XYZ file of C-alpha atoms in Angstrom:
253
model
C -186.457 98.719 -0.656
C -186.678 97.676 -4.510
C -187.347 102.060 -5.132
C -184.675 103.129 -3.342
C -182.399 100.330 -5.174
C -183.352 101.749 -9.007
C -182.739 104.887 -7.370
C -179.193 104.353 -6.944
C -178.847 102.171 -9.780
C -180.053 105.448 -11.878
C -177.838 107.625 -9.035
C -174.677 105.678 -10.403
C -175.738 106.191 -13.876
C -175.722 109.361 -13.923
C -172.816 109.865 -12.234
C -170.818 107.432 -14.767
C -173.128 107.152 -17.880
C -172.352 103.860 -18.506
C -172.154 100.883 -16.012
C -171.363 97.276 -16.030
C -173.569 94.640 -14.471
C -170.572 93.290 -11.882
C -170.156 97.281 -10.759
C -173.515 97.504 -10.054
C -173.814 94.085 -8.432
C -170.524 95.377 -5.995
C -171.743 99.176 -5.621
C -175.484 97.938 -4.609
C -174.068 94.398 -2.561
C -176.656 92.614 -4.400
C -177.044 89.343 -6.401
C -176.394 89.179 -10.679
C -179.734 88.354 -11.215
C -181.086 90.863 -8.554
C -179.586 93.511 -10.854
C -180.888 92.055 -13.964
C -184.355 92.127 -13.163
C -183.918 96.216 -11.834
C -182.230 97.064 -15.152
C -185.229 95.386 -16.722
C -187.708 97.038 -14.936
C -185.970 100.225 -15.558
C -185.690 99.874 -19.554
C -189.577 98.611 -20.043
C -190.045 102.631 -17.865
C -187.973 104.104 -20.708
C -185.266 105.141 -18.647
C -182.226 103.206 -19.147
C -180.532 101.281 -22.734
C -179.398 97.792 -21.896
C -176.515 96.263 -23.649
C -174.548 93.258 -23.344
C -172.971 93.112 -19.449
C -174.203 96.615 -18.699
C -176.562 99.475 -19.260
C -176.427 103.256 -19.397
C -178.983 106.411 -19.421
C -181.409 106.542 -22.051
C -179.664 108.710 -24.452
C -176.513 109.052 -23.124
C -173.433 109.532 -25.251
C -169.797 110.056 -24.194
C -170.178 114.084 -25.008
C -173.662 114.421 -23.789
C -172.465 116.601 -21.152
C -169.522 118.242 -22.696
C -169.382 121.313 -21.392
C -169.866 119.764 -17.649
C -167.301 117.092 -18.418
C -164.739 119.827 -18.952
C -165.185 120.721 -15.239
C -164.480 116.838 -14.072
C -161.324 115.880 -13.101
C -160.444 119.272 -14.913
C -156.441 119.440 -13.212
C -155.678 115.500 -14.112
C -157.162 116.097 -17.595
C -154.720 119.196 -17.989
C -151.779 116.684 -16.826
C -152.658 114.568 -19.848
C -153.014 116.953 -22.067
C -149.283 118.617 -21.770
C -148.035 114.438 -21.508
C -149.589 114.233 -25.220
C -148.282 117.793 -26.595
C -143.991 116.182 -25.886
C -144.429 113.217 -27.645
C -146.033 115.496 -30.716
C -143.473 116.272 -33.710
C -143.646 119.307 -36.001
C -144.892 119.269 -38.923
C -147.109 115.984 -38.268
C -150.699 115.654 -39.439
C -152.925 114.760 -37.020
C -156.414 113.767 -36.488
C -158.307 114.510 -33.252
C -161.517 112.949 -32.238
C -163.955 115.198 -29.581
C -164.562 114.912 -25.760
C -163.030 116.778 -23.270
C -159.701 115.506 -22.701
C -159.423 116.383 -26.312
C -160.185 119.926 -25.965
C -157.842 120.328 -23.076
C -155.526 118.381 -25.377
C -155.806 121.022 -28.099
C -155.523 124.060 -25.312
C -152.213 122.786 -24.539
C -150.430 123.007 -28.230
C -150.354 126.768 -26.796
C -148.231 126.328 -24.581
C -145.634 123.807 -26.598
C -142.908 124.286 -28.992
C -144.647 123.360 -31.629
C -145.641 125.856 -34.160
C -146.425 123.759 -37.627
C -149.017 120.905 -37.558
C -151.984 120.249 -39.573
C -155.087 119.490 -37.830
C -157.864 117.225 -38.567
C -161.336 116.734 -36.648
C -164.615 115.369 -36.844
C -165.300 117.506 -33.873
C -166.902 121.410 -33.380
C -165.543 121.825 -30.034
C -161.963 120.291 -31.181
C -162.323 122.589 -34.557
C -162.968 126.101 -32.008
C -160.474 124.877 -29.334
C -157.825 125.319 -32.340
C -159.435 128.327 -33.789
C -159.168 130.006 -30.390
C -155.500 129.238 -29.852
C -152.875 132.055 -29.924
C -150.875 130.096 -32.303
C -152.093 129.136 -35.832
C -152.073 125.628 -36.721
C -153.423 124.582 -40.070
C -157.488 123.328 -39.246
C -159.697 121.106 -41.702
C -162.976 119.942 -40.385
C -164.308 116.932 -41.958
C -167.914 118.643 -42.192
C -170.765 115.726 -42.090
C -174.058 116.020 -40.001
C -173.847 117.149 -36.473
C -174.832 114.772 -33.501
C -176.663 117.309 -30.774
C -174.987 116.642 -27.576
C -171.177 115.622 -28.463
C -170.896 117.814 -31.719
C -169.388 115.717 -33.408
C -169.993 114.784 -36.971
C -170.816 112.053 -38.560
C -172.281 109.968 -41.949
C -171.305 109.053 -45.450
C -169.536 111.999 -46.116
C -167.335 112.088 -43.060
C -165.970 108.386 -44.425
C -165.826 109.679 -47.679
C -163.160 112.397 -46.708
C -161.790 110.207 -43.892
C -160.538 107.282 -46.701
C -158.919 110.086 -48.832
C -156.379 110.890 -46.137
C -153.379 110.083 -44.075
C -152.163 110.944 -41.282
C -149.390 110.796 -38.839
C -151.094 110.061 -35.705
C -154.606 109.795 -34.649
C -155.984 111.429 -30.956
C -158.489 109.655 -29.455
C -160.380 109.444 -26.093
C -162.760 106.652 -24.669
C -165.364 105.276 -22.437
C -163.388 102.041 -21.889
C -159.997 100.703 -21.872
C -159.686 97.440 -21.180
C -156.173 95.300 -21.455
C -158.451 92.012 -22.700
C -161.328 93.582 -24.845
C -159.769 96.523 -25.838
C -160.836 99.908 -26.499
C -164.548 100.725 -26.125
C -167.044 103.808 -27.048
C -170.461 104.228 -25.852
C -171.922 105.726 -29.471
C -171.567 102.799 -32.068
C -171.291 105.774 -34.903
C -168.841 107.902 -33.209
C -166.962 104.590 -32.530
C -167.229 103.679 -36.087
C -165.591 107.364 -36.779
C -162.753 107.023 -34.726
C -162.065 103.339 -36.101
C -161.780 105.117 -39.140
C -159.474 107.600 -37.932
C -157.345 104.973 -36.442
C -156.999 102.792 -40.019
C -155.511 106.078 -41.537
C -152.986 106.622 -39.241
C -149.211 105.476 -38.481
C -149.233 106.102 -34.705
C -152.428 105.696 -32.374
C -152.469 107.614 -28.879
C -155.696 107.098 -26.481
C -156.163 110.028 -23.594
C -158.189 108.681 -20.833
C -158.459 109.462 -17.038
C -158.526 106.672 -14.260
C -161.997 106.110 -14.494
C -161.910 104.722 -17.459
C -159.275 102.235 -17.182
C -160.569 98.724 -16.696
C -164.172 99.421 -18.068
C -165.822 97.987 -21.058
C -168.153 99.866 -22.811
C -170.697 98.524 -25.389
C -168.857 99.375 -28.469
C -165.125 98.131 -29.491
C -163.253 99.885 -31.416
C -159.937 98.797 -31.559
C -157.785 96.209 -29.952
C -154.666 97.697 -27.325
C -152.263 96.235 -29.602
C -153.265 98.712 -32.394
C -152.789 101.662 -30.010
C -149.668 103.367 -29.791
C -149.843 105.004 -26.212
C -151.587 105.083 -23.550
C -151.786 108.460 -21.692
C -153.476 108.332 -18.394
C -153.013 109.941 -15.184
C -153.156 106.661 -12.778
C -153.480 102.864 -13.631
C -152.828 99.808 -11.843
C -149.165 97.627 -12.080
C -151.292 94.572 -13.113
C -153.358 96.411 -16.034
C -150.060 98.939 -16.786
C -147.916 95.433 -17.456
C -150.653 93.828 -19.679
C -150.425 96.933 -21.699
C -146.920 96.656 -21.869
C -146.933 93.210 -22.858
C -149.544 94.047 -26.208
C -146.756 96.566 -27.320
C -148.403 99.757 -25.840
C -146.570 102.683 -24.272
C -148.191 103.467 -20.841
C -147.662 107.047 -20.042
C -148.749 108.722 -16.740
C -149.269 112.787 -16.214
């Protein structure tokens, strides 16, 4: 019974990358410390990283599967992606982190009316998504050392160029958004990136699908009341009003 319970523990895992204690608890109908001692049993085997209230797959990272993540929820991505491109003004400099709803994000400035922006990213797959659009925005990548798996870059020298700018509004996706702890990464350096992004920037928009409203993921970032808007394509009243209430604009493709 025990097997086929770390089964589905590492089932769920892999289906969500990252998992909070009380999810498991309610997905497996088992008690707290029932859970407690699986995830235990699963880190000492090398297969899981524990954090505080939850755990995840041994090296997973928000982008470890990007190029399968662009096939999830591919259509409600796309809807948040053309919600982001009207509230966009030309001329604007703006910083993009990586991920998928990102990309699709960047795929959608094709389609707009905007013609002049200037681009910044920390991100390869958010630096070729621009360089393979029809139109020709301005690009500058931040350079830095390249994390395998999310391609995104990182270190001293992404910091470095990151404090010498400004810009008009910083992109951003996530692992978590919750109304009480806040925004929340899964990669403490990427999270640490993005934080960055955010202090250097006059408006603050997180993209994010339904799954990740209401989660909390090991790393903070920022609190809702430094973010801007909220684009998502479905959210609760209860959750949607909290935002509201922190001084966020909940928008939903």
């Amino acid at each position: 019974m025990r097997e086929k319970r770390l089964e589905k523990i590492l089932n769920y895992l892999r289906e969500k990358g990252f998992a909070t204690i009380n999810e498991l608890k309610e997905s497996l109908n088992v008690s707290e410390a029932t859970i407690r001692r699986d995830l235990n049993l699963l880190k000492q085997h090398g297969l899981i990283e524990k954090y505080r209230g939850g755990a995840s797959l041994k090296g997973y990272s928000r982008e470890l599967s990007f190029f399968a993540r662009l096939d999830e929820f591919k259509n409600e991505k796309k809807r948040i992606a053309r919600k982001v491109v009207t509230i966009l003004e030309e001329h604007q400099i703006i910083a993009l982190g990586g991920g998928s709803t990102i990309y699709y994000t960047v795929c959608a400035l094709d389609d707009s009316s905007l013609h002049d922006l200037t681009i910044i990213t920390n991100s390869i797959t958010t630096a070729w998504a621009v360089i393979q659009l029809k139109k020709s925005f301005k690009l500058i990548h931040t350079g830095g050392t390249v994390r395998e798996g999310s391609f995104e870059c990182i270190g001293g020298h992404v910091f470095s160029f990151l404090e010498k700018m400004n810009f008009d509004v910083f992109i951003t996706g996530a692992d978590g958004i919750h109304p009480i702890v806040g925004v929340t990464f899964t990669d403490i350096e990427e999270a640490f990136v993005a934080r960055k992004m955010l202090e250097r920037s006059k408006r603050v928009i997180v993209v994010a699908d339904h799954r990740k409203i209401g989660k909390i993921a090991p790393i903070k970032m920022c609190d809702m009341n430094e973010v801007s808007y909220l684009i998502t394509d479905a959210l609760s009243n209860e959750i949607s009003l909290s935002l509201k209430k922190q001084g966020v604009n909940v928008m939903l493709a």
